[in-house]
Tab-separated table of C-alpha atoms in Angstrom:
chain	number	residue	atom	x	y	z
A	761	UNK	CA	105.988	80.215	97.036
A	762	UNK	CA	107.556	84.097	97.204
A	763	UNK	CA	111.105	83.729	98.299
A	764	UNK	CA	112.159	84.823	101.694
A	765	UNK	CA	114.724	87.213	101.782
A	766	UNK	CA	116.942	88.228	104.767
A	767	UNK	CA	116.312	91.887	106.137
A	768	UNK	CA	119.740	93.287	104.598
A	769	UNK	CA	119.061	91.686	101.279
A	770	UNK	CA	115.468	92.949	101.205
A	771	UNK	CA	116.494	96.481	101.964
A	772	UNK	CA	119.246	96.547	99.140
A	773	UNK	CA	116.808	95.090	96.610
A	774	UNK	CA	114.011	97.747	97.651
A	775	UNK	CA	116.206	100.599	97.488
A	776	UNK	CA	117.255	99.430	93.910
A	777	UNK	CA	114.073	99.098	92.831
A	778	UNK	CA	112.970	102.413	94.303
A	779	UNK	CA	116.141	103.997	92.426
A	780	UNK	CA	115.177	102.100	89.110
A	781	UNK	CA	111.523	103.111	89.304
A	782	UNK	CA	112.462	106.585	89.716
A	783	UNK	CA	114.884	106.323	86.628
A	784	UNK	CA	112.351	104.771	84.390
A	785	UNK	CA	109.589	107.215	85.327
A	786	UNK	CA	112.091	110.240	84.514
A	787	UNK	CA	112.858	108.601	81.302
A	788	UNK	CA	109.470	107.497	80.287
A	789	UNK	CA	109.901	108.390	76.619
A	790	UNK	CA	112.143	105.309	76.180
A	791	UNK	CA	110.108	102.988	77.905
A	792	UNK	CA	106.588	103.874	76.365
A	793	UNK	CA	105.446	105.477	79.904
A	794	UNK	CA	103.367	108.689	79.984
A	795	UNK	CA	103.682	111.274	82.739
A	796	UNK	CA	100.145	109.255	84.067
A	797	UNK	CA	101.931	106.071	84.511
A	798	UNK	CA	104.486	104.609	86.937
A	799	UNK	CA	106.919	101.972	86.113
A	800	UNK	CA	107.113	98.983	88.417
A	801	UNK	CA	110.258	96.763	88.381
A	802	UNK	CA	109.981	93.097	88.399
A	803	UNK	CA	112.843	91.382	89.959
A	804	UNK	CA	113.327	87.253	89.524
A	805	UNK	CA	116.059	85.985	91.950
A	806	UNK	CA	117.882	89.142	92.250
A	807	UNK	CA	117.903	89.863	88.528
A	808	UNK	CA	115.779	92.396	86.786
A	809	UNK	CA	113.647	90.747	84.096
A	810	UNK	CA	110.633	93.095	83.303
A	811	UNK	CA	108.983	96.492	84.009
A	812	UNK	CA	105.083	96.587	84.455
A	813	UNK	CA	103.567	100.079	83.474
A	814	UNK	CA	100.785	100.900	85.679
A	815	UNK	CA	98.108	103.307	85.221
A	816	UNK	CA	97.095	105.688	88.116
A	817	UNK	CA	93.928	105.167	90.037
A	818	UNK	CA	93.905	108.341	91.754
A	819	UNK	CA	91.244	111.161	91.173
A	820	UNK	CA	90.264	114.329	93.019
A	821	UNK	CA	87.773	117.131	92.481
A	822	UNK	CA	86.911	120.143	94.174
A	823	UNK	CA	84.976	123.251	93.894
A	824	UNK	CA	85.190	127.070	95.454
A	825	UNK	CA	82.301	129.288	95.756
A	826	UNK	CA	82.343	133.005	96.561
A	827	UNK	CA	79.751	134.941	98.675
A	828	UNK	CA	81.205	138.616	98.769
A	829	UNK	CA	84.118	138.144	101.203
A	830	UNK	CA	83.186	134.617	102.229
A	831	UNK	CA	84.249	131.264	100.293
A	832	UNK	CA	83.334	127.865	100.669
A	833	UNK	CA	85.753	125.339	99.395
A	834	UNK	CA	84.982	121.503	98.834
A	835	UNK	CA	87.357	118.821	97.919
A	836	UNK	CA	87.443	115.149	97.675
A	837	UNK	CA	89.860	112.596	96.309
A	838	UNK	CA	90.957	109.080	96.207
A	839	UNK	CA	94.895	108.155	96.598
A	840	UNK	CA	96.703	105.395	96.309
A	841	UNK	CA	100.293	104.577	97.767
A	842	UNK	CA	103.300	103.438	95.468
A	843	UNK	CA	104.347	99.975	95.251
A	844	UNK	CA	108.222	99.576	94.848
A	845	UNK	CA	108.577	96.401	93.227
A	846	UNK	CA	107.564	92.603	92.708
A	847	UNK	CA	110.128	89.901	94.312
A	848	UNK	CA	109.602	86.571	92.241
A	849	UNK	CA	111.460	83.151	92.321
A	850	UNK	CA	110.952	81.714	88.842
A	851	UNK	CA	113.994	79.607	87.904
A	852	UNK	CA	112.868	79.653	84.183
A	853	UNK	CA	112.284	83.275	83.872
A	854	UNK	CA	109.436	85.362	84.117
A	855	UNK	CA	108.296	85.479	80.937
A	856	UNK	CA	106.076	82.661	81.215
A	857	UNK	CA	104.557	83.832	84.656
A	858	UNK	CA	103.569	87.144	83.476
A	859	UNK	CA	99.826	86.007	83.486
A	860	UNK	CA	100.147	84.615	86.810
A	861	UNK	CA	102.243	87.070	88.912
A	862	UNK	CA	100.068	86.548	91.843
A	863	UNK	CA	101.226	82.904	92.734
A	864	UNK	CA	105.215	83.477	91.765
A	865	UNK	CA	106.091	86.901	93.220
A	866	UNK	CA	105.430	89.001	96.312
A	867	UNK	CA	104.898	92.736	96.544
A	868	UNK	CA	107.968	94.311	98.102
A	869	UNK	CA	106.096	97.098	99.764
A	870	UNK	CA	102.437	97.752	99.299
A	871	UNK	CA	101.085	101.422	99.702
A	872	UNK	CA	97.865	102.310	101.218
A	873	UNK	CA	94.561	103.540	99.725
A	874	UNK	CA	92.539	106.459	101.158
A	875	UNK	CA	89.512	108.398	100.043
A	876	UNK	CA	88.671	111.875	101.985
A	877	UNK	CA	86.309	114.807	101.737
A	878	UNK	CA	86.945	118.321	102.970
A	879	UNK	CA	84.800	121.417	103.259
A	880	UNK	CA	85.973	124.687	104.612
A	881	UNK	CA	84.691	128.015	104.986
A	882	UNK	CA	87.078	131.173	104.665
A	883	UNK	CA	86.744	134.777	105.245
A	884	UNK	CA	89.075	137.772	105.758
A	885	UNK	CA	92.040	135.267	106.024
A	886	UNK	CA	90.156	133.050	108.580
A	887	UNK	CA	89.142	129.429	107.962
A	888	UNK	CA	87.156	126.815	109.590
A	889	UNK	CA	86.609	123.359	107.916
A	890	UNK	CA	86.298	119.559	108.608
A	891	UNK	CA	87.792	116.669	106.663
A	892	UNK	CA	86.359	113.033	106.943
A	893	UNK	CA	88.772	110.217	105.640
A	894	UNK	CA	88.666	106.599	105.145
A	895	UNK	CA	91.479	104.331	104.008
A	896	UNK	CA	93.534	101.157	104.468
A	897	UNK	CA	97.295	100.578	104.647
A	898	UNK	CA	99.814	97.796	105.970
A	899	UNK	CA	101.333	98.013	109.323
A	900	UNK	CA	104.986	98.073	109.741
A	901	UNK	CA	107.097	95.015	108.877
A	902	UNK	CA	108.481	94.810	112.622
A	903	UNK	CA	104.920	94.793	113.900
A	904	UNK	CA	103.399	92.535	111.464
A	905	UNK	CA	105.919	90.191	109.607
A	906	UNK	CA	103.296	88.493	107.557
A	907	UNK	CA	101.738	92.061	106.333
A	908	UNK	CA	98.765	92.493	108.348
A	909	UNK	CA	96.481	95.240	107.041
A	910	UNK	CA	94.375	97.698	108.793
A	911	UNK	CA	91.464	99.979	107.646
A	912	UNK	CA	90.721	103.295	109.445
A	913	UNK	CA	87.939	105.984	109.679
A	914	UNK	CA	88.968	109.305	111.130
A	915	UNK	CA	87.280	112.768	111.195
A	916	UNK	CA	89.592	115.972	111.416
A	917	UNK	CA	88.198	119.520	112.520
A	918	UNK	CA	90.610	122.578	111.871
A	919	UNK	CA	90.157	126.432	112.330
A	920	UNK	CA	92.940	129.376	111.528
A	921	UNK	CA	92.750	132.894	112.771
A	922	UNK	CA	94.630	135.667	110.969
A	923	UNK	CA	96.069	138.771	113.174
A	924	UNK	CA	97.032	141.255	110.286
A	925	UNK	CA	99.111	139.875	107.419
A	926	UNK	CA	102.104	138.449	109.622
A	927	UNK	CA	100.627	136.218	112.399
A	928	UNK	CA	98.350	133.228	112.599
A	929	UNK	CA	97.085	130.745	115.197
A	930	UNK	CA	95.651	127.408	114.062
A	931	UNK	CA	93.998	124.560	115.973
A	932	UNK	CA	92.923	121.351	114.841
A	933	UNK	CA	91.922	117.781	116.107
A	934	UNK	CA	91.673	114.201	114.659
A	935	UNK	CA	89.669	111.267	115.849
A	936	UNK	CA	90.058	107.722	114.279
A	937	UNK	CA	88.889	104.395	114.438
A	938	UNK	CA	90.891	101.564	113.203
A	939	UNK	CA	90.708	97.722	112.985
A	940	UNK	CA	93.118	94.695	111.793
A	941	UNK	CA	92.279	92.473	108.790
A	942	UNK	CA	92.884	90.185	109.724
A	943	UNK	CA	93.532	90.773	113.492
A	944	UNK	CA	95.225	87.124	114.392
A	945	UNK	CA	98.376	88.312	112.653
A	946	UNK	CA	99.516	90.921	115.312
A	947	UNK	CA	98.872	89.220	118.807
A	948	UNK	CA	100.350	92.445	120.320
A	949	UNK	CA	97.376	94.268	119.286
A	950	UNK	CA	93.463	93.832	119.810
A	951	UNK	CA	91.413	93.734	116.621
A	952	UNK	CA	90.370	97.307	117.299
A	953	UNK	CA	91.810	100.620	118.710
A	954	UNK	CA	91.138	104.291	118.556
A	955	UNK	CA	93.236	107.180	118.337
A	956	UNK	CA	92.833	111.055	119.228
A	957	UNK	CA	95.218	113.847	118.294
A	958	UNK	CA	94.895	117.663	118.998
A	959	UNK	CA	97.207	120.287	117.477
A	960	UNK	CA	97.986	124.082	118.322
A	961	UNK	CA	100.037	126.207	116.513
A	962	UNK	CA	100.977	129.810	115.691
A	963	UNK	CA	103.278	131.753	113.678
A	964	UNK	CA	104.753	135.344	113.091
A	965	UNK	CA	106.167	136.273	109.707
A	966	UNK	CA	108.681	133.250	108.737
A	967	UNK	CA	108.670	131.723	111.971
A	968	UNK	CA	105.910	129.254	113.581
A	969	UNK	CA	105.414	126.717	116.396
A	970	UNK	CA	103.414	123.837	117.151
A	971	UNK	CA	102.432	121.577	119.709
A	972	UNK	CA	100.636	118.133	119.046
A	973	UNK	CA	99.176	115.645	121.712
A	974	UNK	CA	98.218	112.065	120.693
A	975	UNK	CA	96.058	109.415	122.509
A	976	UNK	CA	96.071	105.509	121.475
A	977	UNK	CA	93.851	103.281	123.087
A	978	UNK	CA	93.708	99.846	122.669
A	979	UNK	CA	91.005	97.588	124.056
A	980	UNK	CA	92.400	94.957	126.494
A	981	UNK	CA	95.320	97.153	127.415
A	982	UNK	CA	95.766	98.437	130.944
A	983	UNK	CA	96.091	102.201	130.114
A	984	UNK	CA	96.135	104.476	126.944
A	985	UNK	CA	99.201	105.665	125.692
A	986	UNK	CA	99.651	109.525	125.596
A	987	UNK	CA	102.390	111.486	124.056
A	988	UNK	CA	103.235	114.954	123.418
A	989	UNK	CA	105.449	116.312	120.666
A	990	UNK	CA	106.562	119.827	119.695
A	991	UNK	CA	108.005	121.425	116.735
A	992	UNK	CA	109.551	124.998	115.258
A	993	UNK	CA	109.297	125.894	111.559
A	994	UNK	CA	111.311	128.375	109.658
A	995	UNK	CA	110.298	129.469	106.194
A	996	UNK	CA	113.184	130.099	104.204
A	997	UNK	CA	113.770	133.033	101.557
A	998	UNK	CA	114.084	130.187	98.842
A	999	UNK	CA	110.341	128.853	99.426
A	1000	UNK	CA	111.627	125.803	101.635
A	1001	UNK	CA	110.528	125.063	105.114
A	1002	UNK	CA	112.906	123.827	107.900
A	1003	UNK	CA	111.113	121.932	110.971
A	1004	UNK	CA	113.007	121.126	114.232
A	1005	UNK	CA	111.199	119.064	116.868
A	1006	UNK	CA	110.860	116.131	119.157
A	1007	UNK	CA	108.119	113.332	119.327
A	1008	UNK	CA	107.313	112.050	122.757
A	1009	UNK	CA	108.666	114.906	124.767
A	1010	UNK	CA	105.995	113.874	127.548
A	1011	UNK	CA	104.486	110.269	127.481
A	1012	UNK	CA	102.310	108.091	129.634
A	1013	UNK	CA	101.547	104.622	128.955
A	1014	UNK	CA	103.526	102.396	126.291
A	1015	UNK	CA	102.963	103.010	122.349
A	1016	UNK	CA	101.355	99.781	121.038
A	1017	UNK	CA	103.099	100.775	117.741
A	1018	UNK	CA	106.538	101.638	118.838
A	1019	UNK	CA	109.285	98.694	118.445
A	1020	UNK	CA	109.907	99.306	122.200
A	1021	UNK	CA	106.422	97.938	122.863
A	1022	UNK	CA	107.915	94.533	122.162
A	1023	UNK	CA	110.466	94.545	124.794
A	1024	UNK	CA	110.314	95.970	128.631
A	1025	UNK	CA	111.694	99.472	128.030
A	1026	UNK	CA	109.366	102.418	127.415
A	1027	UNK	CA	109.841	104.660	123.880
A	1028	UNK	CA	111.937	107.768	124.701
A	1029	UNK	CA	111.870	111.165	123.092
A	1030	UNK	CA	112.710	110.986	119.276
A	1031	UNK	CA	113.908	114.094	117.780
A	1032	UNK	CA	113.729	115.223	114.254
A	1033	UNK	CA	114.697	117.428	111.392
A	1034	UNK	CA	112.531	117.851	108.410
A	1035	UNK	CA	113.218	120.112	105.334
A	1036	UNK	CA	110.479	120.590	102.718
A	1037	UNK	CA	111.057	122.481	99.418
A	1038	UNK	CA	108.240	124.150	97.139
A	1039	UNK	CA	109.169	123.473	93.444
């Protein structure tokens, strides 16, 4: 059986696994890994005993057709998340268990898998398109301690209008339906739920602003959860992007995906600062 770890020890091992995986990938020449491979550390009773080299399972394709000043873009792809490490409890070492890792080890963190298809039409700086996606992922550990998985299908429609070369206004909306697999591992939620989001944004020069509204509807709950968030963005001269904002500025109901849902208090406003750098 996989060993049980206390939350502090689990966090420490996950951090070490992530750091080690990054180091191995950066020094792929010494481990035999190529740029298209990922190194997955194998921990046995808090001791690193092996490294698995994984081939990527992601693919993407796209095409663009031009008709005078109008262009039609199409793209589709398959993406996999990254696993941080395998935790094992073999007292006699991991060498004899390599062929049967499923019975001796547990995955510390499992990423999701998503497939999507996008089509958009662009003309004179304006753009209109839609994206259909389907995927599966793990619920957060605080919400599903036994690692419940969910499947989701979503449809996104987006548009962007340019005013000259400096100003732009954008709008986008997503409708998603999801279900738990299996549902009995998360009694706080029903086996199915739906979510909707609407975003409105605009910008002038290097500055932009956006408003995002979200609605989550869980069957069997007395009311929907509704939340509104805002964000301000500055594109720096060194090709970075700094965003300052807050989620749940205005809310109604209780968010079933928030840790506060397990208690009596309601989820409050969550400020955030995010920085992105183009390399």
